mmCIF file of C-alpha atoms and ligand atoms in Angstrom:
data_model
loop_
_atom_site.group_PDB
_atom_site.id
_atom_site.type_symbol
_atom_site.label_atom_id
_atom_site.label_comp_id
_atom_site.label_asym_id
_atom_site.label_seq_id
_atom_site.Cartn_x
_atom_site.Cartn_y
_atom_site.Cartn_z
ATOM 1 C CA UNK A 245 0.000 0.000 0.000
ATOM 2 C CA UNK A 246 1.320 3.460 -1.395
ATOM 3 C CA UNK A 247 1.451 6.377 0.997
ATOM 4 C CA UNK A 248 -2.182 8.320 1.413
ATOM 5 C CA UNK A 249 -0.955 10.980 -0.392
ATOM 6 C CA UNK A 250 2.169 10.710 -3.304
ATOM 7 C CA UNK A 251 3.489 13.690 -4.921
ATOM 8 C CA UNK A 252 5.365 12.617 -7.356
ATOM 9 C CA UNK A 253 8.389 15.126 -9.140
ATOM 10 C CA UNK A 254 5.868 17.691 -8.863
ATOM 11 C CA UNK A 255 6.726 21.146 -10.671
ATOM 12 C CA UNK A 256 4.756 24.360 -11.054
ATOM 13 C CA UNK A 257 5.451 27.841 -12.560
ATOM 14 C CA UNK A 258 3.805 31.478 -12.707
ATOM 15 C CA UNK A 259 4.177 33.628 -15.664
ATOM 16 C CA UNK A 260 4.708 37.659 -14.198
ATOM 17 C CA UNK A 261 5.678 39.907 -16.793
ATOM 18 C CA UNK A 262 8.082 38.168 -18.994
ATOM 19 C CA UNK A 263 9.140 35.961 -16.566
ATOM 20 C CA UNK A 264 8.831 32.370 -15.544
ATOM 21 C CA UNK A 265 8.992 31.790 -11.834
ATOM 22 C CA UNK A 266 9.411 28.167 -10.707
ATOM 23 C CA UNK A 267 7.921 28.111 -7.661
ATOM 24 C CA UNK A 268 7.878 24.473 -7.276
ATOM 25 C CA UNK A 269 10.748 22.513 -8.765
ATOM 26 C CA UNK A 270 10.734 18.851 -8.909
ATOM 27 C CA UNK A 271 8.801 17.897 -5.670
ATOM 28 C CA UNK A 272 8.371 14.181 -4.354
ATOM 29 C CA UNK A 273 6.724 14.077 -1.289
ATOM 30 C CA UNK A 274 4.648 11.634 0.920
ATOM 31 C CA UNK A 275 2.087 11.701 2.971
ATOM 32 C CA UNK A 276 1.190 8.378 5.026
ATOM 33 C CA UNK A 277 -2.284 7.988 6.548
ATOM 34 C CA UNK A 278 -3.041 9.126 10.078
ATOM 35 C CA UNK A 279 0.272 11.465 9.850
ATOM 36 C CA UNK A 280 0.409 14.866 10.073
ATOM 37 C CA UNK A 281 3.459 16.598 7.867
ATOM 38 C CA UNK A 282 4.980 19.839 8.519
ATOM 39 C CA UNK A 283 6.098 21.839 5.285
ATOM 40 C CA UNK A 284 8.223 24.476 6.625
ATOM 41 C CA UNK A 285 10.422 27.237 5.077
ATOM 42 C CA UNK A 286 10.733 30.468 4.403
ATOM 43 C CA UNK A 287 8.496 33.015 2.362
ATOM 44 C CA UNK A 288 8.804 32.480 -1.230
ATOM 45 C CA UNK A 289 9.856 29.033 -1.215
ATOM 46 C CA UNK A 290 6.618 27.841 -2.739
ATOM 47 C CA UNK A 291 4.798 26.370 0.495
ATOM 48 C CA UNK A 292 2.057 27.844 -0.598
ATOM 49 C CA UNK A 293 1.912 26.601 -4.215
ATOM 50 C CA UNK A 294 2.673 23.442 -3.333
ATOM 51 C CA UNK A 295 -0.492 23.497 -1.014
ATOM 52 C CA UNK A 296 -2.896 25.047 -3.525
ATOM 53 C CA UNK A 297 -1.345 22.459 -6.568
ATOM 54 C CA UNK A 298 -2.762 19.523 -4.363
ATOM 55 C CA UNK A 299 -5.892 21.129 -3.748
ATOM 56 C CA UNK A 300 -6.235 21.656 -6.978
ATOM 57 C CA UNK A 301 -6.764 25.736 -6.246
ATOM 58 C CA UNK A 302 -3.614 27.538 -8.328
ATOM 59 C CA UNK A 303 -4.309 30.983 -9.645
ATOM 60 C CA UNK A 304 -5.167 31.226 -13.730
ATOM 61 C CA UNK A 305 -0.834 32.370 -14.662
ATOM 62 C CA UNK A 306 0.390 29.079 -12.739
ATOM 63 C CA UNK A 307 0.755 26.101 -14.384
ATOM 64 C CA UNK A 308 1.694 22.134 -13.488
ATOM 65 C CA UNK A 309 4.769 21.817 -15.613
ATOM 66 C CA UNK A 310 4.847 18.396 -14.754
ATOM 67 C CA UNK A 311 4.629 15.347 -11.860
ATOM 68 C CA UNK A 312 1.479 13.572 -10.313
ATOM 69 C CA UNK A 313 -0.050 13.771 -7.507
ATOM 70 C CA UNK A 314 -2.293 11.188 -6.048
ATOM 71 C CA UNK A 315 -4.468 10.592 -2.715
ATOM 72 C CA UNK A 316 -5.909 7.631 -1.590
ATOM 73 C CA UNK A 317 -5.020 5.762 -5.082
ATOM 74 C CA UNK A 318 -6.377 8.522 -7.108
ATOM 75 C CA UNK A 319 -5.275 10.994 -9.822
ATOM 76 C CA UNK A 320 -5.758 14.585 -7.774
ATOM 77 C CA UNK A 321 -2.722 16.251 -10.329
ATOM 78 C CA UNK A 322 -4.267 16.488 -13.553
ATOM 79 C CA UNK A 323 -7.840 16.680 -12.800
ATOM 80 C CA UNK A 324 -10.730 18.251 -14.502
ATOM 81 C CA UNK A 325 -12.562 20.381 -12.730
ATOM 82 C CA UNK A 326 -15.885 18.962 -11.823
ATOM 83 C CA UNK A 327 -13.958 16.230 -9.890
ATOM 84 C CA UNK A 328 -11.707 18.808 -8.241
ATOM 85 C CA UNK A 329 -15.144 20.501 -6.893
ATOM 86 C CA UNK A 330 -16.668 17.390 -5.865
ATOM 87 C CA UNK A 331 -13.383 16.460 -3.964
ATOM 88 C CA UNK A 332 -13.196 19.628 -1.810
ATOM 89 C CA UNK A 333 -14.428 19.635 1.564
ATOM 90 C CA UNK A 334 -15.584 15.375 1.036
ATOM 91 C CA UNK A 335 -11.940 14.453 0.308
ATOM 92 C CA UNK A 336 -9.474 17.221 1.124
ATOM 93 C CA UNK A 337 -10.316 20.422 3.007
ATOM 94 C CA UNK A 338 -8.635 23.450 3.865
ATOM 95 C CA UNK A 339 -7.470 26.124 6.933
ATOM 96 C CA UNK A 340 -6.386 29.279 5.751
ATOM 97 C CA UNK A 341 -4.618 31.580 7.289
ATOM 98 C CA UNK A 342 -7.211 34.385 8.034
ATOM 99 C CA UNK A 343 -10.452 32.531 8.898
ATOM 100 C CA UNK A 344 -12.086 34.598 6.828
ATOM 101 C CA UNK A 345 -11.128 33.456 3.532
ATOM 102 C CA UNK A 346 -12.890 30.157 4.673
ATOM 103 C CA UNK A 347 -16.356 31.860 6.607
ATOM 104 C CA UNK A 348 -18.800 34.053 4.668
ATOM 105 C CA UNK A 349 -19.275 37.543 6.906
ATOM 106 C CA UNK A 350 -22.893 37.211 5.756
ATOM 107 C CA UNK A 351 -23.923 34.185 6.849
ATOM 108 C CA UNK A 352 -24.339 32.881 10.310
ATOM 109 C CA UNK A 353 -21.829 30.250 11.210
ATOM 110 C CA UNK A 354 -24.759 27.415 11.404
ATOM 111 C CA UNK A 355 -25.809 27.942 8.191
ATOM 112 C CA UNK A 356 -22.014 27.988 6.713
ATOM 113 C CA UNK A 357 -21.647 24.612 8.476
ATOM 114 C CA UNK A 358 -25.082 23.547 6.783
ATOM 115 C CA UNK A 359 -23.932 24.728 3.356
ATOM 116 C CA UNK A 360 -20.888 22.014 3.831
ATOM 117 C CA UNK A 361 -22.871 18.692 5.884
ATOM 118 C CA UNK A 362 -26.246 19.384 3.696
ATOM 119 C CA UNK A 363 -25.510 19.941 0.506
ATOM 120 C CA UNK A 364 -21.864 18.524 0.374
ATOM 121 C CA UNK A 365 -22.689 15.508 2.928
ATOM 122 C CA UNK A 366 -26.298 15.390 2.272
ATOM 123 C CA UNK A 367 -27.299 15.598 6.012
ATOM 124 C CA UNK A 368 -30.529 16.864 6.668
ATOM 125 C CA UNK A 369 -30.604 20.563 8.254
ATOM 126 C CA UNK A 370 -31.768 18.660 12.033
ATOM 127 C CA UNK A 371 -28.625 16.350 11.717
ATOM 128 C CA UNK A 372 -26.458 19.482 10.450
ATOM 129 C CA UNK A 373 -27.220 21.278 13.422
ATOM 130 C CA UNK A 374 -26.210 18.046 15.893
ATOM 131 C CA UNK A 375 -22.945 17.546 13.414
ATOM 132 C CA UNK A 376 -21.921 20.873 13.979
ATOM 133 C CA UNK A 377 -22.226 21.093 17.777
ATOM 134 C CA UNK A 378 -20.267 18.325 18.168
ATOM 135 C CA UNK A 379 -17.602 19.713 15.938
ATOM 136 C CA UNK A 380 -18.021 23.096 17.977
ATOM 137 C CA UNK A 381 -17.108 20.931 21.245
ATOM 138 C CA UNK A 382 -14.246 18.973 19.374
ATOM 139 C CA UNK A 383 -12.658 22.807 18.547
ATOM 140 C CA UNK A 384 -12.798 24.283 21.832
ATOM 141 C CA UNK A 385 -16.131 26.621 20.723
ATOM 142 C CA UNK A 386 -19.354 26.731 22.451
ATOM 143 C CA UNK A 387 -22.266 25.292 20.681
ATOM 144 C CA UNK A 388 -24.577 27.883 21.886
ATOM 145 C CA UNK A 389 -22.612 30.300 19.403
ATOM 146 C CA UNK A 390 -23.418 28.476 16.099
ATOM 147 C CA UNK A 391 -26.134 31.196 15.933
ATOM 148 C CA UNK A 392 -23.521 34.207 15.733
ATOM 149 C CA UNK A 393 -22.011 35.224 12.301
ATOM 150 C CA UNK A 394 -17.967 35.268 12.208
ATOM 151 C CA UNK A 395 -17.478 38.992 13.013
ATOM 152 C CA UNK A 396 -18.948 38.040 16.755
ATOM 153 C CA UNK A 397 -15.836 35.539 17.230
ATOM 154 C CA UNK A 398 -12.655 36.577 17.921
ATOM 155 C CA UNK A 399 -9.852 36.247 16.029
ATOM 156 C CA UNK A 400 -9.238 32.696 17.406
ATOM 157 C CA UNK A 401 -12.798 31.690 17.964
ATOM 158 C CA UNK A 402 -12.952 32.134 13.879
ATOM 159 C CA UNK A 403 -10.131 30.134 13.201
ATOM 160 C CA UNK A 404 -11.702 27.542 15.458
ATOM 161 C CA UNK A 405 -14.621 27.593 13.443
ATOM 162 C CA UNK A 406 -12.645 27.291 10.288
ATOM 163 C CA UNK A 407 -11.124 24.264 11.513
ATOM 164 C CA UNK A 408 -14.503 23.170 12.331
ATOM 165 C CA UNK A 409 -15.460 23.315 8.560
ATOM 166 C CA UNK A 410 -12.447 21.642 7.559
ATOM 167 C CA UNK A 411 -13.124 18.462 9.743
ATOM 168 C CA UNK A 412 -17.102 18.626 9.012
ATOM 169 C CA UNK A 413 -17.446 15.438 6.343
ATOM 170 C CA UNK A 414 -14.297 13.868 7.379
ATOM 171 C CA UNK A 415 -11.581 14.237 4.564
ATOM 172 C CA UNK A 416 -8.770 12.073 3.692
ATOM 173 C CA UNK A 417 -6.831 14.993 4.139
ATOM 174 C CA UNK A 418 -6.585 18.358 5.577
ATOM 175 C CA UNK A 419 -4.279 21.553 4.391
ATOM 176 C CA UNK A 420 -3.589 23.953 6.674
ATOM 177 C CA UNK A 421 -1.318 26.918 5.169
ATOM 178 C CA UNK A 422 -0.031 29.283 8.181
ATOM 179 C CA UNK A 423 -3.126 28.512 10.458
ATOM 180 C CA UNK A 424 -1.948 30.288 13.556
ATOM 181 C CA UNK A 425 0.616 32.797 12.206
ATOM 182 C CA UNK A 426 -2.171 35.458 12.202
ATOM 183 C CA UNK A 427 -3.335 34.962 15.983
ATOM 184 C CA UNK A 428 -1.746 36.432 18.737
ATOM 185 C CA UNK A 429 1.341 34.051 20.728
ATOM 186 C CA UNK A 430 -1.233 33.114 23.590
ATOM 187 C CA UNK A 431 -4.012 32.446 21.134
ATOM 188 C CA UNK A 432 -2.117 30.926 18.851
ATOM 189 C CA UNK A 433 -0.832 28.296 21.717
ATOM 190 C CA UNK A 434 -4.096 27.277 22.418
ATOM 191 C CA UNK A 435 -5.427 26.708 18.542
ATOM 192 C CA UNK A 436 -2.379 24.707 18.392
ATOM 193 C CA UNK A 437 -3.147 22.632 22.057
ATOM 194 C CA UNK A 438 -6.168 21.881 20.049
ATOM 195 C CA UNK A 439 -4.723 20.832 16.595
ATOM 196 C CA UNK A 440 -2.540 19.082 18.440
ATOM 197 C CA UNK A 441 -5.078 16.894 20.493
ATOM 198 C CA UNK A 442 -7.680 16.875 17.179
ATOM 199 C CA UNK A 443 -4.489 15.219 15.225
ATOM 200 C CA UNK A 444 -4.093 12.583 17.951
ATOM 201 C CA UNK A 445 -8.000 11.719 18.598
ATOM 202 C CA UNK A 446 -9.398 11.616 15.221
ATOM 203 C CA UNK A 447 -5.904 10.256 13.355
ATOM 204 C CA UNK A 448 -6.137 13.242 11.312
ATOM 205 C CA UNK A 449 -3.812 12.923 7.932
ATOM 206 C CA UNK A 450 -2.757 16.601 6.958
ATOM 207 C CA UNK A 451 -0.141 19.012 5.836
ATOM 208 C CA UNK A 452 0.594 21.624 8.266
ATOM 209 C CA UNK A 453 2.534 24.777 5.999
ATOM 210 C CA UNK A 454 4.317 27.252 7.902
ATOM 211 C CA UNK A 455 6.984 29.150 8.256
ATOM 212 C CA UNK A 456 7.828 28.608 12.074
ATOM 213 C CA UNK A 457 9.703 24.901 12.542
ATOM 214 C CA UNK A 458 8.690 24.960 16.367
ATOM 215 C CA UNK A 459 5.241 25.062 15.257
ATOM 216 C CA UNK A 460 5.917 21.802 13.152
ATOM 217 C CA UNK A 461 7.873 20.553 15.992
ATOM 218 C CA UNK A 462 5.191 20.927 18.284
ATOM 219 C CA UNK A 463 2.397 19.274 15.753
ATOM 220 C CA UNK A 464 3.584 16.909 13.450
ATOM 221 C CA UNK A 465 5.558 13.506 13.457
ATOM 222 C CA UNK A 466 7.150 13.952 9.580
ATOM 223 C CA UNK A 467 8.604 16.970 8.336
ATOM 224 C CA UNK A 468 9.335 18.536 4.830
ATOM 225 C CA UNK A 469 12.103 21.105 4.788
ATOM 226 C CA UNK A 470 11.325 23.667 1.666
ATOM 227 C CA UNK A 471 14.401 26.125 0.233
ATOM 228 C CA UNK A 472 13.916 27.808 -3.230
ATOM 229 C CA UNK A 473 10.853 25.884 -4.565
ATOM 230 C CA UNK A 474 12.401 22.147 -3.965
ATOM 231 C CA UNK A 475 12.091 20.028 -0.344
ATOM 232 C CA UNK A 476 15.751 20.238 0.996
ATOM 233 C CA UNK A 477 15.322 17.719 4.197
ATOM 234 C CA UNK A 478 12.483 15.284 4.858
ATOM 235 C CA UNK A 479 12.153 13.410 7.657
ATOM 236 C CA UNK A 480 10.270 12.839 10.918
ATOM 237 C CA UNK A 481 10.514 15.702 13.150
ATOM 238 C CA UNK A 482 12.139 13.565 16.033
ATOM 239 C CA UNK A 483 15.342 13.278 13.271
ATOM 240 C CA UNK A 484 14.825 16.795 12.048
ATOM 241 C CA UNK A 485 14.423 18.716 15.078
ATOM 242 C CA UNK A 486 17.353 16.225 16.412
ATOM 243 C CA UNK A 487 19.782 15.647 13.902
ATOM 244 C CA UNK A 488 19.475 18.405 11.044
ATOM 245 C CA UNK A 489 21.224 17.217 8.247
ATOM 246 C CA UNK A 490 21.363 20.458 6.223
ATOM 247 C CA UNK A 491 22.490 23.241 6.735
ATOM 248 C CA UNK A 492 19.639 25.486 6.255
ATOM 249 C CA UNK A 493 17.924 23.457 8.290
ATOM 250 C CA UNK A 494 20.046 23.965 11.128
ATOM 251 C CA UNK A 495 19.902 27.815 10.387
ATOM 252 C CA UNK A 496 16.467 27.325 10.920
ATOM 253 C CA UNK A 497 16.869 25.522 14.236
ATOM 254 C CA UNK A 498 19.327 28.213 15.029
ATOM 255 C CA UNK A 499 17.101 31.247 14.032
ATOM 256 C CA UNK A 500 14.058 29.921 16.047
ATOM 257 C CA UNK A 501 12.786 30.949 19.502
ATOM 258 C CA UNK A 502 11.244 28.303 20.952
ATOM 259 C CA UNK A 503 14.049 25.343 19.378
ATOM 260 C CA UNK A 504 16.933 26.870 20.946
ATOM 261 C CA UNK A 505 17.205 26.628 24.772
ATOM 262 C CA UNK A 506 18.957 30.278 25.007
ATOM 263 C CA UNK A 507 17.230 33.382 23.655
ATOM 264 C CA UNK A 508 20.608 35.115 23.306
ATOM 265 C CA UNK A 509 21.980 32.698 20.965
ATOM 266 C CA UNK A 510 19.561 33.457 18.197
ATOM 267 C CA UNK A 511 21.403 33.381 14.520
ATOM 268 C CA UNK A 512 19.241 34.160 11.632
ATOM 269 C CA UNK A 513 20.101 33.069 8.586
ATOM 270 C CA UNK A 514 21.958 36.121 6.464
ATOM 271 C CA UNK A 515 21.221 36.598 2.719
ATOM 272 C CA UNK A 516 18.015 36.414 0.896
ATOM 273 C CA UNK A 517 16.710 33.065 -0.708
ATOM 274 C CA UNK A 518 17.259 33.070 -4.830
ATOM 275 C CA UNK A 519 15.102 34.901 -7.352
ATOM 276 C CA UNK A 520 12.859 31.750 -8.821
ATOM 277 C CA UNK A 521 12.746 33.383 -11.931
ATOM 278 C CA UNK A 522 16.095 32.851 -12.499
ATOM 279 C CA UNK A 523 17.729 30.196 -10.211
ATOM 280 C CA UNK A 524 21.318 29.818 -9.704
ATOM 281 C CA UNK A 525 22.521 26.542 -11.063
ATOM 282 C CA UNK A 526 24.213 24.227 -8.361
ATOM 283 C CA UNK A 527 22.201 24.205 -5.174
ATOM 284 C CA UNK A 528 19.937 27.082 -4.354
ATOM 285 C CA UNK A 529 21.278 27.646 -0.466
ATOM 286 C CA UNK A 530 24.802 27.718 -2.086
ATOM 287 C CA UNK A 531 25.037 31.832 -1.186
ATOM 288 C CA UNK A 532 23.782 31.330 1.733
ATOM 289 C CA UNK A 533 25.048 28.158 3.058
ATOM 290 C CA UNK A 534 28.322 28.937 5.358
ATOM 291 C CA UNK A 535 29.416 25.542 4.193
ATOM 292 C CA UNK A 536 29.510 26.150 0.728
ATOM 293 C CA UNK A 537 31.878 24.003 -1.605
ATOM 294 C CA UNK A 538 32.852 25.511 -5.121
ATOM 295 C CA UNK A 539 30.947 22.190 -6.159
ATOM 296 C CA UNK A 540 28.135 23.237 -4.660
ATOM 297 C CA UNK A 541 27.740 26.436 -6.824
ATOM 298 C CA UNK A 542 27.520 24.353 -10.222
ATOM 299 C CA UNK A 543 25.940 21.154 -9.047
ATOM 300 C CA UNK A 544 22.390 20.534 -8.146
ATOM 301 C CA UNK A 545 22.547 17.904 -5.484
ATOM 302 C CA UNK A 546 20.400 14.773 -5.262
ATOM 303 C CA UNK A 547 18.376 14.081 -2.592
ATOM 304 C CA UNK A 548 19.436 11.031 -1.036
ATOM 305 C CA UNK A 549 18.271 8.554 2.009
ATOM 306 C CA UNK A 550 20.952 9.737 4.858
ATOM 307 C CA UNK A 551 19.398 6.937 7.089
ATOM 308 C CA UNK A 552 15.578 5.515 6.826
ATOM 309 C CA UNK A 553 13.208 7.781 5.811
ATOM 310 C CA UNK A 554 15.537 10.669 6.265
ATOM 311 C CA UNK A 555 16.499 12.810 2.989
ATOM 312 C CA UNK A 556 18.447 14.935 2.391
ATOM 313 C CA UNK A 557 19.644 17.376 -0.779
ATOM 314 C CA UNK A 558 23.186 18.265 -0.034
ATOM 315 C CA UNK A 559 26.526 17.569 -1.266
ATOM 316 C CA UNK A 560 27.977 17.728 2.351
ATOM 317 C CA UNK A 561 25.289 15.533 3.755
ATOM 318 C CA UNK A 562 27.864 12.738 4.702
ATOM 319 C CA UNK A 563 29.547 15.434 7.254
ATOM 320 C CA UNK A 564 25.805 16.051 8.904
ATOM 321 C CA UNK A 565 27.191 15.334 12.490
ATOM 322 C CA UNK A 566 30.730 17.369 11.808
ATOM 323 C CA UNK A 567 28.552 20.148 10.367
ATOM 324 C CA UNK A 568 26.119 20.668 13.809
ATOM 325 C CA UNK A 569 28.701 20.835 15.438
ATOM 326 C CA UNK A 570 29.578 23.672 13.917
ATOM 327 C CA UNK A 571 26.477 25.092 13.261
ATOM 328 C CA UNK A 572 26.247 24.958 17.428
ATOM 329 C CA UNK A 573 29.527 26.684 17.728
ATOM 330 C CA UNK A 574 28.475 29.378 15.145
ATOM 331 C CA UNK A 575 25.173 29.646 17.037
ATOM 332 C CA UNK A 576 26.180 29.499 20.591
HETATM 333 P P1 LIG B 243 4.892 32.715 2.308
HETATM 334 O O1 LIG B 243 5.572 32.093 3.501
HETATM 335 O O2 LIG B 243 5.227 34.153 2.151
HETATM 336 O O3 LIG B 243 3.429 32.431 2.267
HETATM 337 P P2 LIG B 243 5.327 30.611 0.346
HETATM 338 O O4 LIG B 243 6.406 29.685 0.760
HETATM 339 O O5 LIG B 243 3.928 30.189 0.572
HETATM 340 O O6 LIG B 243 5.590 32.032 1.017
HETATM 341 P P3 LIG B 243 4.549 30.958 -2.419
HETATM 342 O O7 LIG B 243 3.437 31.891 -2.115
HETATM 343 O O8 LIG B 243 4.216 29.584 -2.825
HETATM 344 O O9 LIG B 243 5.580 30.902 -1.201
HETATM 345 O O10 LIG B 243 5.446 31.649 -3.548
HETATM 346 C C1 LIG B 243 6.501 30.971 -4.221
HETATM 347 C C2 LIG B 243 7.030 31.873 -5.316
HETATM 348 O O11 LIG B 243 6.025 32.079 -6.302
HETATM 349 C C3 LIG B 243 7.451 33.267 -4.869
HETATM 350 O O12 LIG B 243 8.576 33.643 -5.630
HETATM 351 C C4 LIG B 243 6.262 34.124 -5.204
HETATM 352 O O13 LIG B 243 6.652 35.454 -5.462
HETATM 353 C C5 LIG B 243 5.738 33.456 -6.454
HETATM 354 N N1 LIG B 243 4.275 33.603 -6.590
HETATM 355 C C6 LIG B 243 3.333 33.220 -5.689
HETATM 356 N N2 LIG B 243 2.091 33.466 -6.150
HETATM 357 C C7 LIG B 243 2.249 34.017 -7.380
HETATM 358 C C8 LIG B 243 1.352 34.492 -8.391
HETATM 359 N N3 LIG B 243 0.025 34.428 -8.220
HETATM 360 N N4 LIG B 243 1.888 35.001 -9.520
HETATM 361 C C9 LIG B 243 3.225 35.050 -9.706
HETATM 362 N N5 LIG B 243 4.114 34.620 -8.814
HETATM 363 C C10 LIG B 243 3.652 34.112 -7.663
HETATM 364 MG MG1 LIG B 244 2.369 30.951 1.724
#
């Protein structure tokens, strides 16, 4: 039995202008059942695109320039429309990362959760209502509420409710691009308590984007490292968060918060990550990387199975444990 979800060499570009940006280069990915992924990098590496590709939701100047991507057995990357439509909210569902692109301001949150179980899950209005007090109570919100419209929760209430939506018929598989990064830190701890417990109880299979690796550390048992539109590291988290095998991974262990045990020895990463409309040939954290190799600067390296199930794309991947240590010394 394949994975739940398989992406498989996955590549998409915008046109802007004249240009071509390749915002997702070559992407395999996986996605077992019951799992929730992290996808974590910085803005601009193509989380984003990535997420809308498999949903199927990519604005009219992107196109799939190639790959597959499949869930549950079948085709999701190409797919004609109609399917696509009948597939969203019964078979994959979404979080975004303002509620509000999710809720309707004009309709009363009952009846938004009614537009979803009734005519997407054909549950009569009566059994609509039950459904979505019980999803309510799963998400932390109180039924009595289902009356109000969005603009009556808070920010974190709403995002609640999105999540609500998301879970309402049960999909295969749930995307959730930046779902917290728009709360406050004290809200955002507590939609993540719950994401956290949801993921456990219900064996929830999704991929959790952002750009914050404690948040992926915190959620998610596997997690996809993204740098310049290709996955750098893959792993699960326990080996990520761990043993870092790349070095912009361990810049982003280094530049984050909550990952390193003093606040004083912070390092962000220096530079800016490459233009995607015109890519620099060898590896794309080569002006960046502090342990750049002239090889590095002309050849694009493989990603390759450093132990099981970890992956990594770097020429210097055999020196992993050499190179934390000197990440740590650069950091501390
Ligand atoms: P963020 O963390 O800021 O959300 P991201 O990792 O989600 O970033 P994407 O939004 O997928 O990144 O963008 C990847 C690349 O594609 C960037 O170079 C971006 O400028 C470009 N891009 C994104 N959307 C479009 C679009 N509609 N048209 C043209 N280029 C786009
Ligand atoms: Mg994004």
């Amino acid at each position: 039995m394949g994975a739940l979800l398989q992406i498989e060499n996955l590549s998409v570009s915008y046109r802007r202008g004249g240009a071509t940006i390749q915002a997702v280069d070559a992407v395999d990915l996986e996605v077992p059942a019951a799992t929730m992924l992290g996808l974590v990098g910085e803005s601009g590496c193509g989380k984003s695109t990535l997420a809308r590709a498999i949903m199927g939701v990519l604005p009219g100047n992107a196109r799939i320039a190639g790959g597959r991507v499949e869930l549950a057995g079948e085709e999701l990357v190409p797919s004609t429309e109609a399917r696509r439509r009948e597939r969203l909210w019964r078979e994959i569902s979404f979080v975004p990362q303002t509620a509000m692109n999710a809720l309707d301001p004009v309709y009363r949150l009952r009846d938004q959760m009614r537009e979803v179980l009734c005519s997407r899950g054909g549950l009569s209005a009566a059994a609509s209502d039950a459904r979505t007090a019980e999803l309510f109570r799963a998400v932390g919100l109180d039924p009595s509420r289902l009356m109000d419209f969005p603009h009556q929760f808070s920010g974190g209430m709403r995002q609640r409710a999105a999540i609500a939506l998301a879970l309402a018929l049960n999909p295969k598989l749930i995307i959730a691009d930046e779902p917290v990064t728009a709360l406050d830190v004290i809200v955002q701890r507590q939609v993540l308590d719950t994401i956290r417990m949801l993921g456990r109880d219900l064996g929830l299979s999704a991929i959790v984007v952002t750009h914050d690796i404690s948040v992926v550390a915190y959620l998610c048992t596997l997690t996809a490292v993204m740098y310049g539109g290709r996955i750098v590291e893959s792993g699960t988290t326990a080996e990520l968060v761990g043993s870092p095998a790349h070095p912009y991974t361990m810049g982003l262990m280094n530049a984050s918060p909550d990952l390193k045990a003093r606040i004083d020895t912070l390092v962000p990463i220096e530079g800016a990550p490459p233009d995607l409309s015109a890519p620099p040939p060898g590896c794309r954290f080569a002006a960046r990387c502090p342990f750049v190799l002239p090889a590095c600067r002309e050849l694009s390296p493989d990603i390759i199975e450093i132990s099981t199930g970890h992956k990594v794309a770097c020429h210097r991947a055999g020196e992993a444990p050499a190179l934390r240590e000197l990440a740590g010394k650069v950091a501390t």
